[in-house]
Each structure stands twice: as C-alpha cells, then as structure tokens.
Coordinates of C-alpha atoms in Angstrom, one line a residue:
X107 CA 41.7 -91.7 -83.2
X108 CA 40.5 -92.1 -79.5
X109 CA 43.3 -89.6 -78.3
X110 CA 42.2 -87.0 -81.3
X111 CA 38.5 -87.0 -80.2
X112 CA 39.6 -86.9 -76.7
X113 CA 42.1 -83.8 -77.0
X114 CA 39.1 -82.0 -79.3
X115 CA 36.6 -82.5 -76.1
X116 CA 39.5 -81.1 -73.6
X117 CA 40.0 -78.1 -75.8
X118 CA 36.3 -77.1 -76.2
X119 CA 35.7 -78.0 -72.8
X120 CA 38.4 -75.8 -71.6
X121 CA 37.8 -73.0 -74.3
X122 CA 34.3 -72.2 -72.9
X123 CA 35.8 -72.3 -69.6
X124 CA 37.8 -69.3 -70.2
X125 CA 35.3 -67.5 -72.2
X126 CA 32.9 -68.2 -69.0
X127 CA 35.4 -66.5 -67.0
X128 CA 36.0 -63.5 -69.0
X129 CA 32.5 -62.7 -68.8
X130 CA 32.7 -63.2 -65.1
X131 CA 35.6 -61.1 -64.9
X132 CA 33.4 -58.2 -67.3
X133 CA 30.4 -58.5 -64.7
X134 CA 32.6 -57.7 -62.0
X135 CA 34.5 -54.7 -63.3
X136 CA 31.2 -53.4 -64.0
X137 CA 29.8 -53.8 -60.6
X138 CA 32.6 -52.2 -59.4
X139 CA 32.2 -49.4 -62.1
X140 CA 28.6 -49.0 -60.9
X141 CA 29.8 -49.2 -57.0
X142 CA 32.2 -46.6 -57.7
X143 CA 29.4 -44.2 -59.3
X144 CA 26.8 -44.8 -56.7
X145 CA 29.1 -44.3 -53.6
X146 CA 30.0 -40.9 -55.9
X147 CA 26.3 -40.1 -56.5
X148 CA 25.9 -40.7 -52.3
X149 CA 28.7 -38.4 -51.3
X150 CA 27.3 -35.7 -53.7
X151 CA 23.8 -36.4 -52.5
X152 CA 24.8 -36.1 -49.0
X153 CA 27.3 -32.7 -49.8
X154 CA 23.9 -31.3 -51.0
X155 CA 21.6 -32.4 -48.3
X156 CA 24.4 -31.1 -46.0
X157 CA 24.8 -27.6 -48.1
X158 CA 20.7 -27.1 -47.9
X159 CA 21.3 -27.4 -43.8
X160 CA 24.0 -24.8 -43.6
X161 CA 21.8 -22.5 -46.3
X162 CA 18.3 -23.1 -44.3
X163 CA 20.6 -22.8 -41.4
X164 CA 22.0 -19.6 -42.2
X165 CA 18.8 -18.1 -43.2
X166 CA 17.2 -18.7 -40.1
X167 CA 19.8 -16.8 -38.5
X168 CA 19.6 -14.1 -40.9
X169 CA 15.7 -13.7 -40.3
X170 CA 16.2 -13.7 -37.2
X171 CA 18.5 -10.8 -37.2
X172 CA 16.4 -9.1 -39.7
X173 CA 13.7 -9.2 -37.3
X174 CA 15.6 -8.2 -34.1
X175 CA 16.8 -5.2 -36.2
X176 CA 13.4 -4.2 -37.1
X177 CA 11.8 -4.6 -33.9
X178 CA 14.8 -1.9 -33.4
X179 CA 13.9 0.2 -35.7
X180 CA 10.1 0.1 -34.6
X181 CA 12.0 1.0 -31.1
X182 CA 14.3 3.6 -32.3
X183 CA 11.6 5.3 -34.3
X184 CA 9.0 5.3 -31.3
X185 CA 11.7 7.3 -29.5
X186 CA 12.7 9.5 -32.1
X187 CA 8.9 10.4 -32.5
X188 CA 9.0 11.4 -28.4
X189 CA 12.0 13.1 -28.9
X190 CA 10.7 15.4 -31.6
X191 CA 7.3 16.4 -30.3
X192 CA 9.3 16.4 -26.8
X193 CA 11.9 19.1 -28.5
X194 CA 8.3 21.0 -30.0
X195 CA 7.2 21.2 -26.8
X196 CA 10.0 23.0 -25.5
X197 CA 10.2 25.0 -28.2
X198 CA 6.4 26.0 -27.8
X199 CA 7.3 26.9 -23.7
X200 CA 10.4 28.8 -24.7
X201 CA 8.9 30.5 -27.1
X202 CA 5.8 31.4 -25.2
X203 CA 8.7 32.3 -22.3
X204 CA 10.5 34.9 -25.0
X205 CA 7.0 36.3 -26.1
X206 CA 5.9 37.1 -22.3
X207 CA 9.5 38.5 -21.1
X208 CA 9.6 41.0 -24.7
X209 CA 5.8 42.1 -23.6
X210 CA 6.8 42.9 -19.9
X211 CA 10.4 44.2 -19.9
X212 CA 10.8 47.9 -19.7
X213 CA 12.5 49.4 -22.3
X214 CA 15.0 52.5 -21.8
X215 CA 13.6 53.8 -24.8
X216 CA 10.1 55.4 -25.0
X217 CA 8.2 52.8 -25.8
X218 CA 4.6 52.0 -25.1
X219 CA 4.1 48.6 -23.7
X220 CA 1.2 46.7 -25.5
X221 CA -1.5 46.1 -22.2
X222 CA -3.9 44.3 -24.3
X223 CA -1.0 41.4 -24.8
X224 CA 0.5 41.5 -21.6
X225 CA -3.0 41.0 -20.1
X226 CA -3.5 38.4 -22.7
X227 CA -0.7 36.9 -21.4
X228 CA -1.0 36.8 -17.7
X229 CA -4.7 35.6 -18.3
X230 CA -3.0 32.7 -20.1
X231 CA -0.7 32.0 -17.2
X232 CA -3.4 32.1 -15.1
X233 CA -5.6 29.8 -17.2
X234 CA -2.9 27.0 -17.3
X235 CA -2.6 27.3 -13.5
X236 CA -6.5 26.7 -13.0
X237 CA -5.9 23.8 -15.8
X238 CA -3.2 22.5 -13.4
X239 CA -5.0 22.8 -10.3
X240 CA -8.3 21.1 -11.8
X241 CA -6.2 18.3 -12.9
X242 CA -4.1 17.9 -10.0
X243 CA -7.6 18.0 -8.0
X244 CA -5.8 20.5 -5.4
X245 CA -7.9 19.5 -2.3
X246 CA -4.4 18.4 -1.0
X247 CA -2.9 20.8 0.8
X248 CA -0.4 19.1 3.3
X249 CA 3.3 20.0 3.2
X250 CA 6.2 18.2 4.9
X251 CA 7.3 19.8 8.1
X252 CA 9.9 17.5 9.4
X253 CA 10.6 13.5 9.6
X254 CA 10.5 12.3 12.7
X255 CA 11.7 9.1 13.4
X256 CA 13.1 5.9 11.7
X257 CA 12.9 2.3 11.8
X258 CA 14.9 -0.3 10.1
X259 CA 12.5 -3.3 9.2
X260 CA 15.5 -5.3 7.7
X261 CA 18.8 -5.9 6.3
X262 CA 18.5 -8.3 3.7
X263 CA 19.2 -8.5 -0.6
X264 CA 21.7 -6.2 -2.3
X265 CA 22.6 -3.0 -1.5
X266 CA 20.6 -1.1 -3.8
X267 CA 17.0 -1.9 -4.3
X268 CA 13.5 -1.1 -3.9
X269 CA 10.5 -2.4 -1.5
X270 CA 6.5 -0.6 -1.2
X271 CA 3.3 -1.4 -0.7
X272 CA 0.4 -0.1 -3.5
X273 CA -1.2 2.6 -2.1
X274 CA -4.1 2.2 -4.4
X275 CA -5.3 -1.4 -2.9
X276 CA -6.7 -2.3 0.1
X277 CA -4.2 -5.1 1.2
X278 CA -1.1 -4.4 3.3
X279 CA 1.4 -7.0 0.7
X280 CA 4.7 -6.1 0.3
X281 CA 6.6 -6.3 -2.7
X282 CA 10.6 -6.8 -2.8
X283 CA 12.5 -5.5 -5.8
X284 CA 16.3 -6.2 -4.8
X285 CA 19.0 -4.5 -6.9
X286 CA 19.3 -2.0 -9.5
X287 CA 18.9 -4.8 -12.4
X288 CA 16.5 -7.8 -11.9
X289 CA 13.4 -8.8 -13.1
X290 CA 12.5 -11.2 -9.8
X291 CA 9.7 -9.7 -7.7
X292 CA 9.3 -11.3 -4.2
X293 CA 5.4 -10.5 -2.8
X294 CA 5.1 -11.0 1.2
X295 CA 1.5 -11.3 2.5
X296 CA 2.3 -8.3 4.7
X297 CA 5.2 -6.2 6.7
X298 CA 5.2 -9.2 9.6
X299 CA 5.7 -11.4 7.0
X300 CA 8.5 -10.1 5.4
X301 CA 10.3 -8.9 8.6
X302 CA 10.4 -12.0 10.2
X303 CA 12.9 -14.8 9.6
X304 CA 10.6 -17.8 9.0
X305 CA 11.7 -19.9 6.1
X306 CA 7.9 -21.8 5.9
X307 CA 6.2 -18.3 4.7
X308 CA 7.9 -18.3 1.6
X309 CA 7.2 -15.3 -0.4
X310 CA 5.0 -15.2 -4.2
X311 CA 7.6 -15.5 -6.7
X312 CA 6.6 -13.0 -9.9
X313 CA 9.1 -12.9 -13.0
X314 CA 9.1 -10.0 -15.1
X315 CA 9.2 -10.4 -19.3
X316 CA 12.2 -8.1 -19.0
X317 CA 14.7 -6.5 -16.2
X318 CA 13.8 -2.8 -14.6
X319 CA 16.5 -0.4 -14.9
X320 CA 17.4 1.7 -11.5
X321 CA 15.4 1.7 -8.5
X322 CA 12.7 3.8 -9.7
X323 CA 9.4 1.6 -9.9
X324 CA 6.4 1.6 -7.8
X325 CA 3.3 -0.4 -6.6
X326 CA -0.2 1.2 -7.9
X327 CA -3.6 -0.1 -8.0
X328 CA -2.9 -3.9 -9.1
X329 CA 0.3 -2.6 -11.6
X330 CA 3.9 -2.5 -11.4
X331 CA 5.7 0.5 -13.3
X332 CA 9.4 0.7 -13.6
X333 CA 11.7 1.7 -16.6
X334 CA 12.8 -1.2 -18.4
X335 CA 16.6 -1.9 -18.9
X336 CA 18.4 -1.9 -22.1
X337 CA 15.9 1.4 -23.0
X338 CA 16.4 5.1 -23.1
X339 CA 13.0 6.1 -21.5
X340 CA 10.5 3.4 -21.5
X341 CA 8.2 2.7 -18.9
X342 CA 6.6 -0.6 -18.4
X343 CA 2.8 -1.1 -16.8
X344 CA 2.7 -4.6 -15.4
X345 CA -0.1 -6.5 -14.1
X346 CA 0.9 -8.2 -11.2
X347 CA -2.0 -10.5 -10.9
X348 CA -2.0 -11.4 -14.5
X349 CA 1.3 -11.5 -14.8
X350 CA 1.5 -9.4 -18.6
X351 CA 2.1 -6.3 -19.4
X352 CA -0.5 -4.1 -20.3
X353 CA 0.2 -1.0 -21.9
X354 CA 4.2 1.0 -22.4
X355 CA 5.0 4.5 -23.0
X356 CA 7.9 6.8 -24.0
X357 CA 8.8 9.2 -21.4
X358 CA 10.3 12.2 -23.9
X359 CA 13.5 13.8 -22.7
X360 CA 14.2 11.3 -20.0
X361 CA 16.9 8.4 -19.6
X362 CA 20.1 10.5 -21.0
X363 CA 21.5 11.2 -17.8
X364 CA 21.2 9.7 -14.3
X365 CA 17.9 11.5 -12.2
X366 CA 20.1 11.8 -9.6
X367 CA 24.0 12.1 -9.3
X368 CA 24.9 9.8 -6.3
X369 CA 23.0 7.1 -7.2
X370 CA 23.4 7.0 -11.5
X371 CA 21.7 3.4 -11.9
X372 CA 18.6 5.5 -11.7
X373 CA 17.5 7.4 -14.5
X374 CA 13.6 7.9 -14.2
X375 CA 12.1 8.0 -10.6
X376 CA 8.3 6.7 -10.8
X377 CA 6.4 8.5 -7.6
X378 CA 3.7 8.2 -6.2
X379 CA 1.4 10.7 -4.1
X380 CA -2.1 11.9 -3.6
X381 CA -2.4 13.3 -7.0
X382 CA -1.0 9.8 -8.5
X383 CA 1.6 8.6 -10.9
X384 CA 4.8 11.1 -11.5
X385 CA 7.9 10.6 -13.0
X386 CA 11.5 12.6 -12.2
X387 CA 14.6 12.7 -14.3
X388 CA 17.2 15.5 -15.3
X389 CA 18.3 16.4 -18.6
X390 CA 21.4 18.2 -19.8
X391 CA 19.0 21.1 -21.7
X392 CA 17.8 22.0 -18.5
X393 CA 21.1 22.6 -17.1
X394 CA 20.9 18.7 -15.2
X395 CA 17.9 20.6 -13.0
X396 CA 15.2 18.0 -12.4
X397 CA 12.3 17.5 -14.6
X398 CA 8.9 16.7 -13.5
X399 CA 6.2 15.0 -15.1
X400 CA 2.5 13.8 -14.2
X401 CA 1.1 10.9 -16.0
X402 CA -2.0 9.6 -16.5
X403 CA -1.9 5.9 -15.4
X404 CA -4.6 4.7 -17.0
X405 CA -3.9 6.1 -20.1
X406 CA -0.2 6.0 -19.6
X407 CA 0.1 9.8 -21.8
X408 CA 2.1 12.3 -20.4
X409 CA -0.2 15.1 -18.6
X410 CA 1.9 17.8 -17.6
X411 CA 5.7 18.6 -17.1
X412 CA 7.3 21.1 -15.1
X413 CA 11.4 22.5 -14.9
X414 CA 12.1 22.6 -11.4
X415 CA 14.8 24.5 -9.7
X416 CA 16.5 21.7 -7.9
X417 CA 19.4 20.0 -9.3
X418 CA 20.7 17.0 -9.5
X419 CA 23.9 17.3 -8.2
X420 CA 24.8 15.8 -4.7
X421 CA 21.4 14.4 -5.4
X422 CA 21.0 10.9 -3.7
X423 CA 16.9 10.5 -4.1
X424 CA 13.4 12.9 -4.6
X425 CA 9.6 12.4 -3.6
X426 CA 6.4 14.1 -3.9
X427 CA 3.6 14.7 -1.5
X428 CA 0.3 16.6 -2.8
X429 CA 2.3 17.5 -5.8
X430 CA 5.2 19.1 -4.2
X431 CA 9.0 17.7 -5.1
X432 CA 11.3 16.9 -2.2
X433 CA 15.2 16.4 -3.1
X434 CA 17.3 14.8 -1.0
X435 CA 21.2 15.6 -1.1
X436 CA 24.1 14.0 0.4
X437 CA 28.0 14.4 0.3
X438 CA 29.6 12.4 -2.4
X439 CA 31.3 10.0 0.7
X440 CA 28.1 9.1 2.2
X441 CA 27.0 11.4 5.2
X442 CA 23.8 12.9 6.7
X443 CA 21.0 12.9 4.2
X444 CA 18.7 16.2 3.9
X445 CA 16.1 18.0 2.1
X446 CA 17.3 21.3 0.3
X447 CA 15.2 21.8 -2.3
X448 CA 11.4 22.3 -2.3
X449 CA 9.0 22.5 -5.4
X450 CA 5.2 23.1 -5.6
X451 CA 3.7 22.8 -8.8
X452 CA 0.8 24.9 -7.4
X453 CA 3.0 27.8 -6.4
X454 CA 1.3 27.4 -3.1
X455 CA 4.5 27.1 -0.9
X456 CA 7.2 29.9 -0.5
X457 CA 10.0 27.3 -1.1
X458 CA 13.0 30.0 -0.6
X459 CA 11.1 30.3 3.4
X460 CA 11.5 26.3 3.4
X461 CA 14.3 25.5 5.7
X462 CA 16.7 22.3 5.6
X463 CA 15.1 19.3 6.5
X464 CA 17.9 16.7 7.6
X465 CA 17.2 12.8 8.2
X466 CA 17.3 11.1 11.3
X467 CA 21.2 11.0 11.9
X468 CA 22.4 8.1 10.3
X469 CA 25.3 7.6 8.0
X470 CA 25.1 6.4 4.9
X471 CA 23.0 7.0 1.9
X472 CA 19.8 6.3 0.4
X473 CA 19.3 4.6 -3.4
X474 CA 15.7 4.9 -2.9
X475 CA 13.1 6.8 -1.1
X476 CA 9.3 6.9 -2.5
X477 CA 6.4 8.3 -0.5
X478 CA 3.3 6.5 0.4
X479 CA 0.2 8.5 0.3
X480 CA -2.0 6.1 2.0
X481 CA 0.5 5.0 5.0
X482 CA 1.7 8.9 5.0
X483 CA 5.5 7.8 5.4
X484 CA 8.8 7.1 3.4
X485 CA 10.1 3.7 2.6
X486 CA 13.5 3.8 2.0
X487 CA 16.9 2.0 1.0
X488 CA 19.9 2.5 2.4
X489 CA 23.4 0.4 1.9
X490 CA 20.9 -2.9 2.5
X491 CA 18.9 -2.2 5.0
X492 CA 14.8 -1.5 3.8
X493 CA 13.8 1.6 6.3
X494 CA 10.7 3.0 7.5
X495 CA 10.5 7.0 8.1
X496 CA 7.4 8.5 9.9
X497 CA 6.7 12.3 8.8
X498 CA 5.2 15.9 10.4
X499 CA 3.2 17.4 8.1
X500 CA 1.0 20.6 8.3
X501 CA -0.8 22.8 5.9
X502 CA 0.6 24.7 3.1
X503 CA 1.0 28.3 4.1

C-alpha cells in the first residue's frame, strides 16, 4: 500500500516536472521568435535610416548643382545681353558708316548729291568729336617721341606677369601679380623694398575671391582691375584695402580671341593714362584689328569704343598715353621689340608720319607693358625680369 502511494507521488511529482519544462521550452522559442523579429525590425530600421542619408545626401548634391547651373545661367545671360546691345551697337556705327559713304560718293550718273544731309552728316561727325574731346578732357597733348633707356629692377617669379604702382594714390607701394593665372597679390611698401633681397621686409599678402586671367590688370585709385579667369569678358573692381570686390562689368565683344598674338594668355589689356581707365582686345569682326574702349571707373559702364587700325598680329603688348594707342610688335622667335602702329582717338597726330619706335636692344619679348601717367614711364615684363623704361615725349603736332 506504502509502495502504491509512493509510486502515485513519483509520478505526479515527475508529471509536473515535465509540463514545467515544456512551458520553459515554449518561453524560449518565443524569445527567440521575438529576437529574430526585433534584430529584423533593426536591420530594416537601420536600411531606412541609411536610405534617408543617401537620399538627403543626394539631394544636396543635386541643389547644389542646380544652383551652380543657375548662377550660370544668370552668367551666360548677363553676357548674352552685352553681346546683343554690343552687336546693336555695331550695327548702329555701320549703318551710320553706309548712310554717310551713299551721301558723299560721286555717282557716274547725274545725280544731285543731297547737301542738306551730307552737312547734316559731317556736323554729326563733328559733334561726336567735340563729345569725345569733352569727355576725354583733351588738355593732354603729349605724344611719345622715343624711349630712352631701360632698367631692369629684378628677376624674380614666373615668366609672365605683371607689377605697377596706382597712379591715382599718393604712396610709391608696389604691387606684384606673378603669372598669367593667380589670384596672390604681393604689396611692397615701395620700389627699394621690393628690389632688395631682405627676407625681414616681407611683403602684404592680399588673396583675390577668384584668379585674373592674362596679364592685363592694373593699379587705380585704391582698386585692382583685371579680367577674371574662367570668363569670357568680365572685369573685376577690387578693393585692395577692404579686400571685396566692389562692383563687375561685361566688356561686350571682348575675350574671344587673344588681344595680342604673341602673348594669347591675355585677352583684355586694362590701361591706364591721363584720361583714365581703358581697355584693349581684338575681335574676329574687326578683322583681329584692336579694339579700344574707355571706361568709366567709377561707374564701371562702357564710355566710348573706337576700331583702330593696328592689328594684332606679331603683336606682343599696347599702351596708351593722353588717349593715343601704342602697339608693340615682335618676331614670333623673340627679337627686338618696337612700336609700328600709332592711334589717336582725337585725330590729333598724323600716325602714317609716325616713324618706328624700337626698344632699347634687348632680346626677348615683353608679356606686359602698361604706362604710368603719374611716373611718365613703362613698367614692363619680359621672360622674368620686371623692367623699368624712361620715355621722350613732346607735343602733339
């Protein structure tokens, strides 16, 4: 009876020990179910998070494009605009060009010629020379007779570069622009300074928002203005104080083709002489002749242009001095530089009575050479080397 109670005790005992461990063994299939399905849920979670990167990712890229393109486009259409009223303008000149020659040519035929229009004519010509004249503030009359002399200040940077003072400020500073793409401006406290080799005056450091394009810029009144690379024809006014640009411009016409052929990196020459900011560049519509152009600096609007009759082949460099063009040619291999071509904007010099002004002999050739009205000589750059030239000037005939 013992042994029957005893094996009835073993039996339950051990029955609810195995139903104990089949709900253990439920529990934990579960948890592992519900592992499984949160280490799923994770993975998604973290493919989503990682999808929203790439998307937000993406899309940042994509604005980013979409507003270099526009600021493109702004670009591109800013230029297009200069190009059409610059192709209106020409129009307008050849047009007025076409009506003067068909009222002043004789005709084989009997014909009377209209006087009222011819006069009408000339007395516009004549109008838009006393337009020029009071704009150009023609009290200068010096012309360049010969250069005398040379003086090599120094050899240093690349080949090709550009180095002035500003002719509109008191202060002698120098300012070094080396190579025909940079946007590092060195300032020297004065021509001693930068001459010498003496590593404790260490020149004013100035970086530019953006690279210049050529050799073409120049120093005036407190701004630097140079054609800014990576555009057709925009020119850049710089505040070299501030250190921001202050105003930009479109030059129409300009920055297809180099201004001059020996030295292409250059395709607008800023000047400067008595009258104030130019520009010069050639264009293939004006058979690659150069093209002049006065501009107002404050303003930064073009003025006036003119066509000249020099040419930019064999060209190497130009200047102006109390509005009258300079162009310097060379021989392709590098030779004796020299002035053949003259061109007054006043008509005030008989250029064809001009004869060729050569250099100082010295091989080699010039990338640069800009005119200082206030020093009255050349600073120039040739192969390396920054050069001085001293001039003979008299009075315009």
């Amino acid at each position: 009876m013992i042994n029957l109670q005893l094996r009835f005790l073993l039996v339950s005992f051990f029955t609810s020990i195995v139903g104990e461990a089949q709900y253990v063994m439920q529990d934990a299939v579960l948890m592992h179910y519900i592992d499984r399905r949160f280490q799923s849920l994770e993975r998604r979670l973290e493919k989503c998070n990682q999808d929203t990167l790439d998307y937000v990712q993406e899309f940042r890229y994509f604005s980013r494009r979409m507003i270099s393109r526009l600021e493109g486009l702004k670009v591109y259409k800013a230029e297009f605009k200069n190009e059409v009223e610059h192709l209106l303008t020409r129009v307008e000149r050849a047009q007025r060009d076409i009506d003067y020659f068909k009222s002043t040519r004789e005709s084989t035929a009997c014909v009377e010629v209209d006087e009222d229009l011819v006069e009408k004519q000339l007395n516009e010509d004549a109008e838009e020379k006393r337009k020029v004249k009071l704009m150009l503030n023609a009290s200068c009359d010096n012309m360049l007779a010969g250069i005398k002399s040379l003086k090599i200040v120094k050899k240093t940077g690349d080949m090709n570069g550009s180095w002035m003072t500003d002719p509109g400020k008191d202060h002698l500073k120098i300012y070094f622009l080396s190579g025909s793409k940079n946007n590092v401006i060195l300032e020297f406290a004065n021509i001693r300074a930068f001459s010498e080799r003496n590593h404790k005056l260490t020149p004013r450091r100035v970086n530019l928002p953006s690279s210049w394009q050529g050799t073409g810029h120049v120093m005036y009144n407190g701004f630097l203005f140079y054609h800014r690379y990576g555009s057709l024809n925009e020119i850049v006014k710089y505040n070299i104080q501030k250190r921001k640009v202050t105003d930009r411009m479109f030059l129409p016409g300009a920055g297809q083709i180099p201004a001059y052929e020996l030295f292409s990196d250059t395709k607008i020459d800023l000047a400067i002489d008595e009258q104030g900011l130019w520009a010069i560049h050639a264009e293939p519509d004006t058979s690659r002749n150069l093209v002049i152009t006065k501009i107002n600096h404050m303003t930064m609007t073009v003025e006036h242009t003119w066509d000249t009759s020099c040419n930019s082949k064999n060209a190497e460099a130009a200047f102006l001095i109390c509005g009258t063009l300079y162009a310097v040619y060379n021989s392709p291999s590098g030779g004796t530089s020299r002035i053949e071509c003259v061109y007054d904007v006043l008509d005030t010099i008989n250029t064809y009575e001009i004869p060729v002004l050569p250099f100082p002999k010295r091989q080699g050739s010039h990338s640069m050479i800009h005119y200082n009205p206030k020093e009255k000589q050349l600073f120039a750059w040739a192969n390396g080397s920054q050069i001085l030239y001293k001039l003979q000037t008299k009075q315009k005939v």
